[in-house]
mmCIF file of C-alpha atoms in Angstrom:
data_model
loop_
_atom_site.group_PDB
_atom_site.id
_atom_site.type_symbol
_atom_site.label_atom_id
_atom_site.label_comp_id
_atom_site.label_asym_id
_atom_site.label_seq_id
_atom_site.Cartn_x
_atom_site.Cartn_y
_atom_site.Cartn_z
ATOM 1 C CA UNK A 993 17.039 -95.716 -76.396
ATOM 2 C CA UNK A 994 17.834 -92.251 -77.028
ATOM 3 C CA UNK A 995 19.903 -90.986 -74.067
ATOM 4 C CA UNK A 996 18.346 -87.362 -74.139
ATOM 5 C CA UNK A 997 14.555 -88.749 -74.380
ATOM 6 C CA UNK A 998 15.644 -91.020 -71.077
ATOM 7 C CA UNK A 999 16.555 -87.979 -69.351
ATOM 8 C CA UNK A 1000 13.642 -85.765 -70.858
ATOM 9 C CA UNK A 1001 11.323 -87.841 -69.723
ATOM 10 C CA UNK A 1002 13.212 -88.237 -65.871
ATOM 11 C CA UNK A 1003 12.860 -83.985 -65.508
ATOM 12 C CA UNK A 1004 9.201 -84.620 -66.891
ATOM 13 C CA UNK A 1005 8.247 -87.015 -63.619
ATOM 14 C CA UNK A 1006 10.135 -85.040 -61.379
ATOM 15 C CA UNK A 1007 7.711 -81.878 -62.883
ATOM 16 C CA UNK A 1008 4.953 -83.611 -60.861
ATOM 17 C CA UNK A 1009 6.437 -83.456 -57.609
ATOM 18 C CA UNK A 1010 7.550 -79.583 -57.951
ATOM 19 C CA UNK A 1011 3.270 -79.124 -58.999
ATOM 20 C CA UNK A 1012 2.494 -81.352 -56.073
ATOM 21 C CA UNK A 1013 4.105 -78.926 -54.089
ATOM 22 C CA UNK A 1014 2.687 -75.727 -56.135
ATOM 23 C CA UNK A 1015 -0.518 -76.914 -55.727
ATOM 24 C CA UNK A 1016 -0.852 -78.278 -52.066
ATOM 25 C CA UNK A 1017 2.258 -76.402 -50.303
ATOM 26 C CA UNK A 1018 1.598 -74.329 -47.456
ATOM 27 C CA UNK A 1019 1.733 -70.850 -48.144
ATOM 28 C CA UNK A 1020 2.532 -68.392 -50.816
ATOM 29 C CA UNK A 1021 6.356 -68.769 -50.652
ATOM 30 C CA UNK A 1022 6.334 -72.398 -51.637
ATOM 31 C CA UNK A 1023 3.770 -72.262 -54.649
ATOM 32 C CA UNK A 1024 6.275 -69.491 -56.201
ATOM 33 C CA UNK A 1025 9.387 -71.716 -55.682
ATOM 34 C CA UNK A 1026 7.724 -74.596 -57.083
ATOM 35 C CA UNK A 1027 6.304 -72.450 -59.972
ATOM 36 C CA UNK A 1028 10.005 -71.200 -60.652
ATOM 37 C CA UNK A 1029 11.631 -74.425 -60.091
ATOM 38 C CA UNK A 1030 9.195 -76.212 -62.992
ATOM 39 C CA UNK A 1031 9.648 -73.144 -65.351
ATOM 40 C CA UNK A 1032 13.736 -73.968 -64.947
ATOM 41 C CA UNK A 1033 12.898 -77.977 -65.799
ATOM 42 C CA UNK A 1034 10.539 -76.778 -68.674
ATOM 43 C CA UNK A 1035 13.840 -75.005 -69.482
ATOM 44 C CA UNK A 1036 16.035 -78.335 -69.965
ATOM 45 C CA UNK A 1037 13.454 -80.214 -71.405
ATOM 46 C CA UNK A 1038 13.168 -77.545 -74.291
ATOM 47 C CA UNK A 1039 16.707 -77.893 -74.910
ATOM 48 C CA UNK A 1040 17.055 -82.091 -74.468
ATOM 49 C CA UNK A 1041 14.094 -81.856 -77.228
ATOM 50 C CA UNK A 1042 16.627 -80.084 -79.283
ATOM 51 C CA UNK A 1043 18.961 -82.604 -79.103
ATOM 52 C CA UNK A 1044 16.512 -85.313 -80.300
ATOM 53 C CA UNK A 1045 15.812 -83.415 -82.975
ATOM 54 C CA UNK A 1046 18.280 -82.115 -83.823
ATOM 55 C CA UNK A 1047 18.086 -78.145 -84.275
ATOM 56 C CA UNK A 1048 19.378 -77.028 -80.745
ATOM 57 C CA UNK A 1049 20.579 -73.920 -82.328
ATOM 58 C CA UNK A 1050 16.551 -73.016 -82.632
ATOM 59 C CA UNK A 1051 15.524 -74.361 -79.505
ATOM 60 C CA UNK A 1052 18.172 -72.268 -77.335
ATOM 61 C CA UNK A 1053 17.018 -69.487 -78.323
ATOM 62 C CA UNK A 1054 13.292 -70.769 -77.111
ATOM 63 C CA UNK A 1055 14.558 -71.477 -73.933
ATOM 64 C CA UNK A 1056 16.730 -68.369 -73.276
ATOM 65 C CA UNK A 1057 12.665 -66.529 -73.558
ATOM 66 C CA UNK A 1058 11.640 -68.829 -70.996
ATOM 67 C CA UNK A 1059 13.856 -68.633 -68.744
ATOM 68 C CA UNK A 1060 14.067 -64.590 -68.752
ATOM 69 C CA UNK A 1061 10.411 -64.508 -68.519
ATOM 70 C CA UNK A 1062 10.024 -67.297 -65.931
ATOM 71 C CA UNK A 1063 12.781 -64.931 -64.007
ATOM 72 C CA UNK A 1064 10.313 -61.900 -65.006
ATOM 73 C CA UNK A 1065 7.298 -63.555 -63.212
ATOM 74 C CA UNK A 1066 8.678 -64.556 -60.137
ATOM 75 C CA UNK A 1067 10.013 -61.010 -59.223
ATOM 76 C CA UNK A 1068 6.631 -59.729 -59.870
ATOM 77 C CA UNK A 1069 4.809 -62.325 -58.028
ATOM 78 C CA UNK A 1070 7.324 -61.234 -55.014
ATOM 79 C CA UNK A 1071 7.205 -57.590 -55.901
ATOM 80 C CA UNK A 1072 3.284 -58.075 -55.439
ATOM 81 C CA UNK A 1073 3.792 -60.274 -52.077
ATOM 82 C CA UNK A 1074 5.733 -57.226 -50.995
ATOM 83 C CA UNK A 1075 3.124 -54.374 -51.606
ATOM 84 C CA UNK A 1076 0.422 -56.261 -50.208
ATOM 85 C CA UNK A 1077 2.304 -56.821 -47.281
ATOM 86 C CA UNK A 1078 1.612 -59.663 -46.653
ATOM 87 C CA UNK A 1079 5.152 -60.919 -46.027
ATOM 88 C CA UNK B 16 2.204 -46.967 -56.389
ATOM 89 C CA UNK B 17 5.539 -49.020 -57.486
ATOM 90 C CA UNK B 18 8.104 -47.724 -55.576
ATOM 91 C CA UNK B 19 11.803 -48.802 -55.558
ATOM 92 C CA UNK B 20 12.787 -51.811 -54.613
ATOM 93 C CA UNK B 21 15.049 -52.345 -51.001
ATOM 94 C CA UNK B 22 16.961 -55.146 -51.944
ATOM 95 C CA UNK B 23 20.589 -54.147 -53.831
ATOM 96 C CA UNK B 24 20.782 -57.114 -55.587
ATOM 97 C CA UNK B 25 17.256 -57.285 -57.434
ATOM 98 C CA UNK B 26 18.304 -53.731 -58.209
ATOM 99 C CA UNK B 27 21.700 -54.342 -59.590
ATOM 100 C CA UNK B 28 20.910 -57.627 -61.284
ATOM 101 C CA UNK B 29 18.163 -56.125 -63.127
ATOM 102 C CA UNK B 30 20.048 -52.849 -63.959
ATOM 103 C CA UNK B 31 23.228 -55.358 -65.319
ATOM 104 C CA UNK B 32 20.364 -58.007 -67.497
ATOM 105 C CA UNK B 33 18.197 -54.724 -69.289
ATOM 106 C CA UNK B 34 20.786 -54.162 -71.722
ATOM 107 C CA UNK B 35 21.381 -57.488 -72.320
ATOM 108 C CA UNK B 36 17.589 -58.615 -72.551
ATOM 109 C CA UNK B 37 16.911 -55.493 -75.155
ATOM 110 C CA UNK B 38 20.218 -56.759 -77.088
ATOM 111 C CA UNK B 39 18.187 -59.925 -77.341
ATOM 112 C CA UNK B 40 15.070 -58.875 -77.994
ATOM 113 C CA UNK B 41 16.684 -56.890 -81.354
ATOM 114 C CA UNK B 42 18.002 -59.986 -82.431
ATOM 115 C CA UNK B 43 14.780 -61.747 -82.317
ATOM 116 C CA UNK B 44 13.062 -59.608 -84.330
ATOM 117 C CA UNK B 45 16.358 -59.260 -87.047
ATOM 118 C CA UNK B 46 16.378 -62.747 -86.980
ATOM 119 C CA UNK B 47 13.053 -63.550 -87.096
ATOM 120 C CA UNK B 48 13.169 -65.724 -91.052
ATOM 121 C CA UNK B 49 15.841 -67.904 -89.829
ATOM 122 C CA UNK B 50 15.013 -68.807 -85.962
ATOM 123 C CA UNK B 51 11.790 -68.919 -83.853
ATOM 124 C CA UNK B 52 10.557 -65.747 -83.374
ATOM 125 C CA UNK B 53 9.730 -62.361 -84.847
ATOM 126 C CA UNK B 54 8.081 -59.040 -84.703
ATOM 127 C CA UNK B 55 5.667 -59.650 -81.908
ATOM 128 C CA UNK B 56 7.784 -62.186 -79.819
ATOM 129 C CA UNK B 57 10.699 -59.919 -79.960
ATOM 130 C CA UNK B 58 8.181 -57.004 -78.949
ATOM 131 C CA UNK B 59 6.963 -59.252 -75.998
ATOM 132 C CA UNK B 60 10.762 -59.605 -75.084
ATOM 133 C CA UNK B 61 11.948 -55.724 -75.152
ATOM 134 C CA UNK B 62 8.282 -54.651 -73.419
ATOM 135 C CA UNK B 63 9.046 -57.100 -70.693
ATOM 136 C CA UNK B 64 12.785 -55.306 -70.527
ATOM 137 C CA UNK B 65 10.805 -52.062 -69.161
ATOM 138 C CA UNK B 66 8.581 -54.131 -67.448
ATOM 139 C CA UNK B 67 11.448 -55.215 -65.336
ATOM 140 C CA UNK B 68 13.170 -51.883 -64.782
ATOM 141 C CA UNK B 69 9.731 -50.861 -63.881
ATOM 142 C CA UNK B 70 9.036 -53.288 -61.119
ATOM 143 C CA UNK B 71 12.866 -53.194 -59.635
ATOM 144 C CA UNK B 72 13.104 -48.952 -60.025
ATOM 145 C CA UNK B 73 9.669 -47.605 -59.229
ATOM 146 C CA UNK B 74 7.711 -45.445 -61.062
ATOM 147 C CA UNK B 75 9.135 -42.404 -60.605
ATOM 148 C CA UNK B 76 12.232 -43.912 -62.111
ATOM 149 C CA UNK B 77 10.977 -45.535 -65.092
ATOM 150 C CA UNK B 78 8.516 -42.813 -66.023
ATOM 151 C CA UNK B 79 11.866 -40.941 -67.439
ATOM 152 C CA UNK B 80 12.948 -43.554 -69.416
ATOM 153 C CA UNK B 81 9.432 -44.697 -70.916
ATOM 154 C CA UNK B 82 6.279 -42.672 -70.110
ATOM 155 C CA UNK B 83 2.422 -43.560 -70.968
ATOM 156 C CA UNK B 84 2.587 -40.567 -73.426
ATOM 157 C CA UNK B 85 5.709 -42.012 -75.073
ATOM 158 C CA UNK B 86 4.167 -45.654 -75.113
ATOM 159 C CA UNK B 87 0.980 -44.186 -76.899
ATOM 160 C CA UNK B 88 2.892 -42.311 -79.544
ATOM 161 C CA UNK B 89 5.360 -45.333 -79.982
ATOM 162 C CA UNK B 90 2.676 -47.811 -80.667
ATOM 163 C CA UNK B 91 0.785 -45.467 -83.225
ATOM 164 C CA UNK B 92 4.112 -44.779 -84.516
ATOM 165 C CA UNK B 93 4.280 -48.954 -85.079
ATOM 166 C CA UNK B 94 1.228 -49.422 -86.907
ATOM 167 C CA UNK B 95 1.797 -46.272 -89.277
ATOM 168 C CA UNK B 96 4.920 -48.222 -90.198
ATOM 169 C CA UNK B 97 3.043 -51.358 -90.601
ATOM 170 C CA UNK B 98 -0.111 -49.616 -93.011
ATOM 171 C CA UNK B 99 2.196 -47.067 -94.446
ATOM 172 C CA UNK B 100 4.460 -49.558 -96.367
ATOM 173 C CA UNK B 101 1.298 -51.430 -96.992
ATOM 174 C CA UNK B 102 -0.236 -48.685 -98.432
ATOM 175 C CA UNK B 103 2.921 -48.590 -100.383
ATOM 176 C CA UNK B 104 2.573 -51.126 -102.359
ATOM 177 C CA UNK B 105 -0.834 -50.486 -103.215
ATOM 178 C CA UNK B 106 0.399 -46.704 -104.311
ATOM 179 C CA UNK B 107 3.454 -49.132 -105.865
ATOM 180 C CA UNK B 108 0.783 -50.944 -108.252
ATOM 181 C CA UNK B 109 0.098 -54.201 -106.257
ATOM 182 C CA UNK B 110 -2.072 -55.791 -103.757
ATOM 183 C CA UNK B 111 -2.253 -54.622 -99.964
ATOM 184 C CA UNK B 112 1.666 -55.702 -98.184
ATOM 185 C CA UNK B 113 2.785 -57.303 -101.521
ATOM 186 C CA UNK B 114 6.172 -56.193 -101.011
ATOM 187 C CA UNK B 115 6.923 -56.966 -104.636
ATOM 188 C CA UNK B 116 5.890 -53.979 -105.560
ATOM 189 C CA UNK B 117 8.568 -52.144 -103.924
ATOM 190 C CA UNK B 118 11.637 -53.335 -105.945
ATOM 191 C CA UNK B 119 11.543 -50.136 -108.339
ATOM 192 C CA UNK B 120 11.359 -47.862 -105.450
ATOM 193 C CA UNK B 121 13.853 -49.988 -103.670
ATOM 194 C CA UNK B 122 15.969 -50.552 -107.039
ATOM 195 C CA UNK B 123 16.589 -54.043 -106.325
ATOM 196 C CA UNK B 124 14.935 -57.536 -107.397
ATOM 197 C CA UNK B 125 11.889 -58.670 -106.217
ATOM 198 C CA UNK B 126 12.829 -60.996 -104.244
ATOM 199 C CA UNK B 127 15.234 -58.877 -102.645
ATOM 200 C CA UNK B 128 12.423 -56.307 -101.999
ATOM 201 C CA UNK B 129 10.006 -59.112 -100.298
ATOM 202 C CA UNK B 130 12.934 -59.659 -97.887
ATOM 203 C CA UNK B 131 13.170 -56.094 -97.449
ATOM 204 C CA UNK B 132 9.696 -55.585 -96.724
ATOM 205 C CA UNK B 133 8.726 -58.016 -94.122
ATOM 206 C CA UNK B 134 11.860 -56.580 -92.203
ATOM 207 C CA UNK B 135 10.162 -53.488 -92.280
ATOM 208 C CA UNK B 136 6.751 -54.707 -90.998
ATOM 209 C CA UNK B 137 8.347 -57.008 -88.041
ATOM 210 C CA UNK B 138 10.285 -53.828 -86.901
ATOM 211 C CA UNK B 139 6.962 -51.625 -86.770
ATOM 212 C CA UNK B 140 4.953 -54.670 -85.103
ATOM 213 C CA UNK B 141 7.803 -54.870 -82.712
ATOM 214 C CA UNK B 142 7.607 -51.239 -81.767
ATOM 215 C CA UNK B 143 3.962 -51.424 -81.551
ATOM 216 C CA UNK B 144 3.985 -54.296 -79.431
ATOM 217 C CA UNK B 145 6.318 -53.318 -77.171
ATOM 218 C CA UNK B 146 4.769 -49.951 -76.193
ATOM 219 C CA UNK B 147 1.497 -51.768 -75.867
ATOM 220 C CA UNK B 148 2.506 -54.239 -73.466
ATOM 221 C CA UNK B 149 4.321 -51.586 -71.590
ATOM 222 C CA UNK B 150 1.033 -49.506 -71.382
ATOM 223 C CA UNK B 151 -1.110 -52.649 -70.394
ATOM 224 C CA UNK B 152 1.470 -53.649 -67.363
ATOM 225 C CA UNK B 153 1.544 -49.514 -66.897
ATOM 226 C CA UNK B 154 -2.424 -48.945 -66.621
ATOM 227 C CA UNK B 155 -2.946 -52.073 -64.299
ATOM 228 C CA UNK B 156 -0.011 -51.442 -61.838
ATOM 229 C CA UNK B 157 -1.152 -47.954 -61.174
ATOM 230 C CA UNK B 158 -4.811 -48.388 -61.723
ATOM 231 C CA UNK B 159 -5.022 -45.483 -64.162
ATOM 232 C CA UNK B 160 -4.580 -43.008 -61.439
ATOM 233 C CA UNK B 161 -1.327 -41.430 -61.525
ATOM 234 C CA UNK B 162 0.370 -39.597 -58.408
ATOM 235 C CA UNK B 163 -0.003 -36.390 -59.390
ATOM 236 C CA UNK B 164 -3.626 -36.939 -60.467
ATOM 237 C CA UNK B 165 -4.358 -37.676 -56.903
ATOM 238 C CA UNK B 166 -2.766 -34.803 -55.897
ATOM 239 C CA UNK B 167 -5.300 -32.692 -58.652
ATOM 240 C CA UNK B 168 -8.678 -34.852 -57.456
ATOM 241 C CA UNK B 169 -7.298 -33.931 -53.756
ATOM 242 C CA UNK B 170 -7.703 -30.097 -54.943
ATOM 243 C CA UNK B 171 -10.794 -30.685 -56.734
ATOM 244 C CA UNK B 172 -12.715 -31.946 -53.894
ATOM 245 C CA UNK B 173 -12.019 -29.540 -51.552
#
């Protein structure tokens, strides 16, 4: 077996516990780590997909947008936390 | 009202990564035939660069580097680039965006023209999209009323 599919599809269980805690985690805090934490994994898989097939030089440039929005996102989500006040 | 943020190090970090993330979003859309990508993606990419110098510098701040007024005229000035070398071609001879037509204007071959041309439409969608996403994030973060229109409604109602 390929050895970049193994360890695709390791990141993809360990998604599940980072939504377990998006989705049940107490308070705001946790659901935007957990967000930012499966937006980085999203990030790897992306790039161990280029490696199976072969064109990472496309997917790395895929990724780099994900990541630099995913890093967009979670300072607005706190930037927001912060005007409400509600921190 | 987004003012600026305390904390040194969302403001350095995001003054150090605009550059870079505009740099990027450039290549995108030059690079758009040979990788992922293109006129609107790289448009997403250098709207969400101002997006972020919004959010980390306030409003004041980033209302001298990219105003409403300037993100209207820049995404007109998008789609006249778009249409107007569509209408080109169709003052060239051929169909609507057939860039084709262009290679005697261009003096070069066809193919070399076709290139050409869809260059020149990604970089006016990319404009275009980029002031538009700009004005979205603008018009929702301030709710359309701007500080010194407060100021004017203040006047008004007295």
């Amino acid at each position: 077996m390929n050895i970049f599919l193994l360890f695709g599809m390791g990141l993809f269980a360990l998604v599940f516990l980072c939504l377990y805690r998006a989705v049940f985690g107490p308070g705001v805090l946790n659901r935007i780590a957990a967000i930012s934490a499966i937006g980085t994994k999203t990030l790897v898989i992306l790039l161990l997909m280029g490696f199976i097939y072969n064109r990472v030089e496309m997917f790395v440039d895929i990724s780099m947008v994900y990541a630099l929005l995913n890093f967009i996102g979670t300072i607005t989500a706190a930037k927001y936390l912060e005007m409400k006040g509600e921190l | 009202m987004i003012s600026i943020s305390d904390d040194i190090i969302t403001r350095t970090v995001s003054r150090v990564l605009v550059p870079f993330i505009q740099i990027y979003a450039l290549y995108v859309i030059m690079h758009g035939h040979h990788s992922p990508g293109g006129g609107f993606q790289g448009g997403v990419i250098l709207g969400a660069s101002f997006i972020l110098y919004l959010i980390t510098h306030g409003l004041e701040d980033a209302k001298e580097r990219m105003s409403e007024l300037k993100a209207g005229l820049l995404s007109s000035f998008g789609l006249l680039i778009y249409s107007g070398i569509g209408l080109l071609c169709i003052i060239k001879g051929s169909n609507y965006l057939d860039y084709g037509g262009l290679s005697t204007l261009l003096n070069v071959i066809p193919a070399q023209a076709r290139s050409l041309g869809i260059l020149g439409i990604e970089i006016g969608v990319g404009i275009a999209v980029m002031a538009v996403m700009f004005s979205v994030f603008f018009d929702i973060s301030t709710g359309g009323i701007l500080p010194e229109d407060e100021e004017d409604l203040e006047v008004n109602n007295r």
